[in-house]
PDB file of C-alpha atoms in Angstrom:
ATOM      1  CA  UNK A1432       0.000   0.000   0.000  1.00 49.00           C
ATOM      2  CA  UNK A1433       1.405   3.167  -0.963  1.00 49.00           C
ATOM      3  CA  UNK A1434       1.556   6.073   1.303  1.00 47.00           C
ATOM      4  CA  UNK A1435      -0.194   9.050  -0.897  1.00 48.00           C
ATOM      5  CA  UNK A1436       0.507  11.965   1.626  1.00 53.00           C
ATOM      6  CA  UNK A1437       4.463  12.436   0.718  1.00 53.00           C
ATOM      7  CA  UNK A1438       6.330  14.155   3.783  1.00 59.00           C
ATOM      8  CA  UNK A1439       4.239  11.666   6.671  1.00 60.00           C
ATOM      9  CA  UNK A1440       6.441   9.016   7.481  1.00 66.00           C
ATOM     10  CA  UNK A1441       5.193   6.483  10.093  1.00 73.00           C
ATOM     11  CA  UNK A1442       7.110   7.819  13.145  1.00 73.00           C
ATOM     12  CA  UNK A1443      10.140   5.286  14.063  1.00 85.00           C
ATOM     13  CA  UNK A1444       9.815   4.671  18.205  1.00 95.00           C
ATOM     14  CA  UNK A1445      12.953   4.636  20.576  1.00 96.00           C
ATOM     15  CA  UNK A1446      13.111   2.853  22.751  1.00 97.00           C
ATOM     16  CA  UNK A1447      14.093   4.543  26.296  1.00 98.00           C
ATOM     17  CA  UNK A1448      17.848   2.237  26.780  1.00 97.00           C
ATOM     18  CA  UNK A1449      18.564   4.447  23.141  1.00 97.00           C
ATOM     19  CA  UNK A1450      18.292   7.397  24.531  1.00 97.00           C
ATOM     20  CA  UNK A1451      21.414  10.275  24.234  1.00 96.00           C
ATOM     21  CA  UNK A1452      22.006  13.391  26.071  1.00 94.00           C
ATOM     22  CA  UNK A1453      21.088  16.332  23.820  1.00 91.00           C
ATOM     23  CA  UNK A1454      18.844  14.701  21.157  1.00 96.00           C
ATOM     24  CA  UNK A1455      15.261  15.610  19.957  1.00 96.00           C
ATOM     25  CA  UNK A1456      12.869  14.101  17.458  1.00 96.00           C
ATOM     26  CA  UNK A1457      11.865  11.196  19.844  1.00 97.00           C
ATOM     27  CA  UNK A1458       8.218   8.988  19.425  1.00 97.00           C
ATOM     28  CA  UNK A1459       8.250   6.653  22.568  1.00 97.00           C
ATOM     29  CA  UNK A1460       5.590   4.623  23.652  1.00 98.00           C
ATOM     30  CA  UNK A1461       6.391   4.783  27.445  1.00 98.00           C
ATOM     31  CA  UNK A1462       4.024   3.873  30.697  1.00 98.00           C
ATOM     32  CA  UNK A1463       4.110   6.261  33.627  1.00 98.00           C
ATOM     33  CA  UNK A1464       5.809   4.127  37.039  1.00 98.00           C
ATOM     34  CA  UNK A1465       5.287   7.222  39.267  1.00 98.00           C
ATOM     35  CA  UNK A1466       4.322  10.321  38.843  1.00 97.00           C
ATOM     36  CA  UNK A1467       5.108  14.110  41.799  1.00 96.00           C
ATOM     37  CA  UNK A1468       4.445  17.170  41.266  1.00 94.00           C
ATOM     38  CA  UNK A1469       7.480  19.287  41.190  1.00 93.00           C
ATOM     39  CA  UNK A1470       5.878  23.009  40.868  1.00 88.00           C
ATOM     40  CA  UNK A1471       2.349  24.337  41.126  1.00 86.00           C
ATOM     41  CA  UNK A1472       1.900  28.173  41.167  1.00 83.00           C
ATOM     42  CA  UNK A1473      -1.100  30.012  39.765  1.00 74.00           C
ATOM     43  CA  UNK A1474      -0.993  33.597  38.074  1.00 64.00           C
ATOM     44  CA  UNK A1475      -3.635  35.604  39.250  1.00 62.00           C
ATOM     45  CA  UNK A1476      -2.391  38.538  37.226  1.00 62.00           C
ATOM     46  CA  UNK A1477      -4.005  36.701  33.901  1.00 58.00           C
ATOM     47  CA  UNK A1478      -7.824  36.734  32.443  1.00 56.00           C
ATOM     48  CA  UNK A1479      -8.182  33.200  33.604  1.00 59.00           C
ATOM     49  CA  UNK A1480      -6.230  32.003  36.289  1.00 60.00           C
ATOM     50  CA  UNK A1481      -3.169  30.438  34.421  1.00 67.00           C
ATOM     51  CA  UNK A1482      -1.549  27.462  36.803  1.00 77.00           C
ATOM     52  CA  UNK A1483       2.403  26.889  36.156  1.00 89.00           C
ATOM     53  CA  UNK A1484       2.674  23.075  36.993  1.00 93.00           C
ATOM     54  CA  UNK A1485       5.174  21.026  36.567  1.00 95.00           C
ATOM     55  CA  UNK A1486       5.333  17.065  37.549  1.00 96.00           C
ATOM     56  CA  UNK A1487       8.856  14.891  37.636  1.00 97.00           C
ATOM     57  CA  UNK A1488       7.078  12.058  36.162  1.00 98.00           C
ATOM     58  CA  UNK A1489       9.396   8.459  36.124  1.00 98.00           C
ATOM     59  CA  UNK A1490       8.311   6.465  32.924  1.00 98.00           C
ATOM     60  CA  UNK A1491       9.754   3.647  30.831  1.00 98.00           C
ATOM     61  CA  UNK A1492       9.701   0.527  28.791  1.00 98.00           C
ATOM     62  CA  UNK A1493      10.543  -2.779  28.478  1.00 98.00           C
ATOM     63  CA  UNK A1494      14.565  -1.199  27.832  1.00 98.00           C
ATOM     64  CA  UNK A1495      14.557   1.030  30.850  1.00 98.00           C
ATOM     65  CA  UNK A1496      13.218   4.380  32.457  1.00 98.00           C
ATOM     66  CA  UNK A1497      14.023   8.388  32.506  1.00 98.00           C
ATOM     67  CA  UNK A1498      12.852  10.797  34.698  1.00 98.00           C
ATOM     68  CA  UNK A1499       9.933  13.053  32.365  1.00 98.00           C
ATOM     69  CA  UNK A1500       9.212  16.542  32.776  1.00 97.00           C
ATOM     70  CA  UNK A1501       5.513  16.730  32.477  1.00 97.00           C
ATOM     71  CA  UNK A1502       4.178  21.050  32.342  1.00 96.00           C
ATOM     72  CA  UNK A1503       0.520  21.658  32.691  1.00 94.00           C
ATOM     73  CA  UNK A1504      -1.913  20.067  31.322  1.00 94.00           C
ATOM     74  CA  UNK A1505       0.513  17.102  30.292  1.00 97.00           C
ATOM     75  CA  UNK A1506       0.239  16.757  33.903  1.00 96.00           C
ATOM     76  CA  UNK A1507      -3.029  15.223  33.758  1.00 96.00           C
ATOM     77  CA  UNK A1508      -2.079  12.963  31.570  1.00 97.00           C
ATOM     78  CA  UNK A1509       0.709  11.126  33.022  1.00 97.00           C
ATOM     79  CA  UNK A1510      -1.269   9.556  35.457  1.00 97.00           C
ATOM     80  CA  UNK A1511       0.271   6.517  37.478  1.00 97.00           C
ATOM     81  CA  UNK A1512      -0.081   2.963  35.530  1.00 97.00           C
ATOM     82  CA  UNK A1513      -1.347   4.760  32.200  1.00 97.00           C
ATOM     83  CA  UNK A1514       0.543   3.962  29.042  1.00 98.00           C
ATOM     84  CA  UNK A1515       1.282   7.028  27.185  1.00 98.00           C
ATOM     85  CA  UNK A1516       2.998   7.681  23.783  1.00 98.00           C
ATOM     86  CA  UNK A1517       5.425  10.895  23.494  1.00 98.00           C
ATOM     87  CA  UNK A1518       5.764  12.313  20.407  1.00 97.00           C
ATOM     88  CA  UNK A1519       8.879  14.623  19.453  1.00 97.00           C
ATOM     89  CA  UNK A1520      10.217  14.448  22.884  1.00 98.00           C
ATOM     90  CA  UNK A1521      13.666  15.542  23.434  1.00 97.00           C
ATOM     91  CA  UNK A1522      16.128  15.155  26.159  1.00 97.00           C
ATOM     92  CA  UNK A1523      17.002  17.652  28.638  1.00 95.00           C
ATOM     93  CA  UNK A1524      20.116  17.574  30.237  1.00 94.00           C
ATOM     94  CA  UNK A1525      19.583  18.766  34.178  1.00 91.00           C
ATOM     95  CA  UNK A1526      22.491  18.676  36.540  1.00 90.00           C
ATOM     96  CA  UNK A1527      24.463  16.562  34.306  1.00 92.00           C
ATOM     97  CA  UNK A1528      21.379  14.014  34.026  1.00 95.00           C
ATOM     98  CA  UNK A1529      18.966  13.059  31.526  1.00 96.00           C
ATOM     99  CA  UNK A1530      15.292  14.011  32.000  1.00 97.00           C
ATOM    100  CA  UNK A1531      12.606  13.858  28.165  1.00 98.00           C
ATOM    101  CA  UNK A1532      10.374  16.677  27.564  1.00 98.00           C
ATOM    102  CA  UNK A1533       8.054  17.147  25.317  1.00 98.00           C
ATOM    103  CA  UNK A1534       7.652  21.038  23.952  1.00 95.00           C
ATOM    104  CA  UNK A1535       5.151  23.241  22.040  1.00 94.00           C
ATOM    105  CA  UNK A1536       6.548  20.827  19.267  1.00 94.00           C
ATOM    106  CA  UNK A1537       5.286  17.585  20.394  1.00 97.00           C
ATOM    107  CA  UNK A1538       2.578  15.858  21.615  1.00 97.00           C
ATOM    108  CA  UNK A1539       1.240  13.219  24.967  1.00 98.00           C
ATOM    109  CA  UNK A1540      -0.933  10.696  24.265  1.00 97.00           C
ATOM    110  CA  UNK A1541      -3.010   8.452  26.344  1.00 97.00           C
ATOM    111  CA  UNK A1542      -2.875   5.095  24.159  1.00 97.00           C
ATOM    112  CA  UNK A1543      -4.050   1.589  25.055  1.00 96.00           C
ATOM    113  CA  UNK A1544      -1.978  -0.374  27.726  1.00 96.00           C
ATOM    114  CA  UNK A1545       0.948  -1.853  26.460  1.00 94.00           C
ATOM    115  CA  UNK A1546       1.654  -5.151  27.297  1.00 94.00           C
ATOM    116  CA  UNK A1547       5.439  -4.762  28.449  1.00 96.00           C
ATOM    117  CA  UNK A1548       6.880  -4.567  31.993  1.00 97.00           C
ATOM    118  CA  UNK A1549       8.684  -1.488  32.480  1.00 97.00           C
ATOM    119  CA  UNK A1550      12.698  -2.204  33.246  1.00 97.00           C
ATOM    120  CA  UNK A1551      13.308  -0.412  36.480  1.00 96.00           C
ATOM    121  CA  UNK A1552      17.066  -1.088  36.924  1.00 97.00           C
ATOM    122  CA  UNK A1553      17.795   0.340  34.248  1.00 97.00           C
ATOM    123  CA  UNK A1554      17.117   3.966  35.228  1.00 97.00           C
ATOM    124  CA  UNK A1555      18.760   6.597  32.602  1.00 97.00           C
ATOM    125  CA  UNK A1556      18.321   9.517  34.816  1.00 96.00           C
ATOM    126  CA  UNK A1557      20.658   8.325  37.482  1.00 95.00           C
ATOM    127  CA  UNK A1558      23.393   8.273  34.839  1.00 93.00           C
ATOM    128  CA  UNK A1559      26.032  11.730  35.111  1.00 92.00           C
ATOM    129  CA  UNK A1560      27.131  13.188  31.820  1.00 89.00           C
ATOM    130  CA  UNK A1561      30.058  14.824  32.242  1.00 82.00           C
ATOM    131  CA  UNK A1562      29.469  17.926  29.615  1.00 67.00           C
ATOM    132  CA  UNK A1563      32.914  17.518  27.467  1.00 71.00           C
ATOM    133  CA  UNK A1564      33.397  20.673  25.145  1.00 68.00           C
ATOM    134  CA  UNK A1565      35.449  19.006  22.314  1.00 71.00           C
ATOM    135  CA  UNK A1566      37.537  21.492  20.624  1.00 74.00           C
ATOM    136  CA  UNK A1567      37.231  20.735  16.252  1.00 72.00           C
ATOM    137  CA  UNK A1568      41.088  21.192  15.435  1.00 70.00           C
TER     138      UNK A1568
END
C-alpha cells in the first residue's frame, strides 16, 4: 500500500535504553511508574487564572526508564499505571542528568496499555554526563 501523503512518514519509536544526552525528534511509547508534582503556582495577574505546573514524572519501557518533565496540562495525563505515547520528545540535560520533555513541538498521548513490563534497573536519569566541550582542530 502506498503512502499518498508524501512528507508523513510512520514515526520510528525509541526505545528509552537508546536514549542520548542532547537529542530531539523522539516517538516513545512509554508507561508512567510514578508520577510528583514538582511546581504548582497560579498567576492571578491573567484573564483566567493560568496554573504553572510542573510534575517529575518516572516512565519507561521494556529497555529502561528516565525521569519526564511533564508542564501543565501534560500533567493530567501522566497519570500513574497509564501507558502514554510521546511524540517529538527531546532530552534535557539537568544537573548533568537526563530528564525527556516534550515542547510546544510535540505531543502526549493516552494510548491503550501496552503489554510490556517497564525495566526499572535500568534507570537513565541516574546516569552523570560529564558535559565535554570538544575542541574541532
Amino acid at each position: 500500500m502506498a503512502d499518498s501523503k508524501p512528507g508523513l512518514r510512520k514515526p520510528v519509536f525509541t526505545k528509552v535504553e537508546q536514549l542520548r544526552p542532547v537529542t530531539s525528534g523522539h516517538t516513545l511509547t512509554v508507561k508512567v511508574v510514578s508520577s510528583k508534582m514538582v511546581l504548582q503556582k497560579g498567576r492571578p495577574d491573567g484573564p483566567q487564572m493560568r496554573q504553572m505546573r510542573i510534575a517529575e514524572c518516572l516512565v519507561g519501557d521494556e529497555t529502561g526508564m528516565i525521569i519526564f518533565t511533564a508542564r501543565n496540562d501534560q500533567v493530567d495525563l501522566m497519570k500513574e499505571g497509564s501507558t502514554v505515547i510521546l511524540r517529538n520528545a527531546k532530552i534535557d540535560m539537568f544537573k548533568g542528568s537526563m530528564r525527556l520533555a516534550v515542547d510546544k513541538w510535540g505531543r502526549v498521548e493516552v494510548t491503550e496499555p501496552a503489554d510490556f513490563t517497564v525495566k526499572e534497573d535500568n534507570n537513565l536519569s541516574l546516569i552523570e554526563y560529564e558535559l565535554v566541550n570538544v575542541v574541532e582542530e
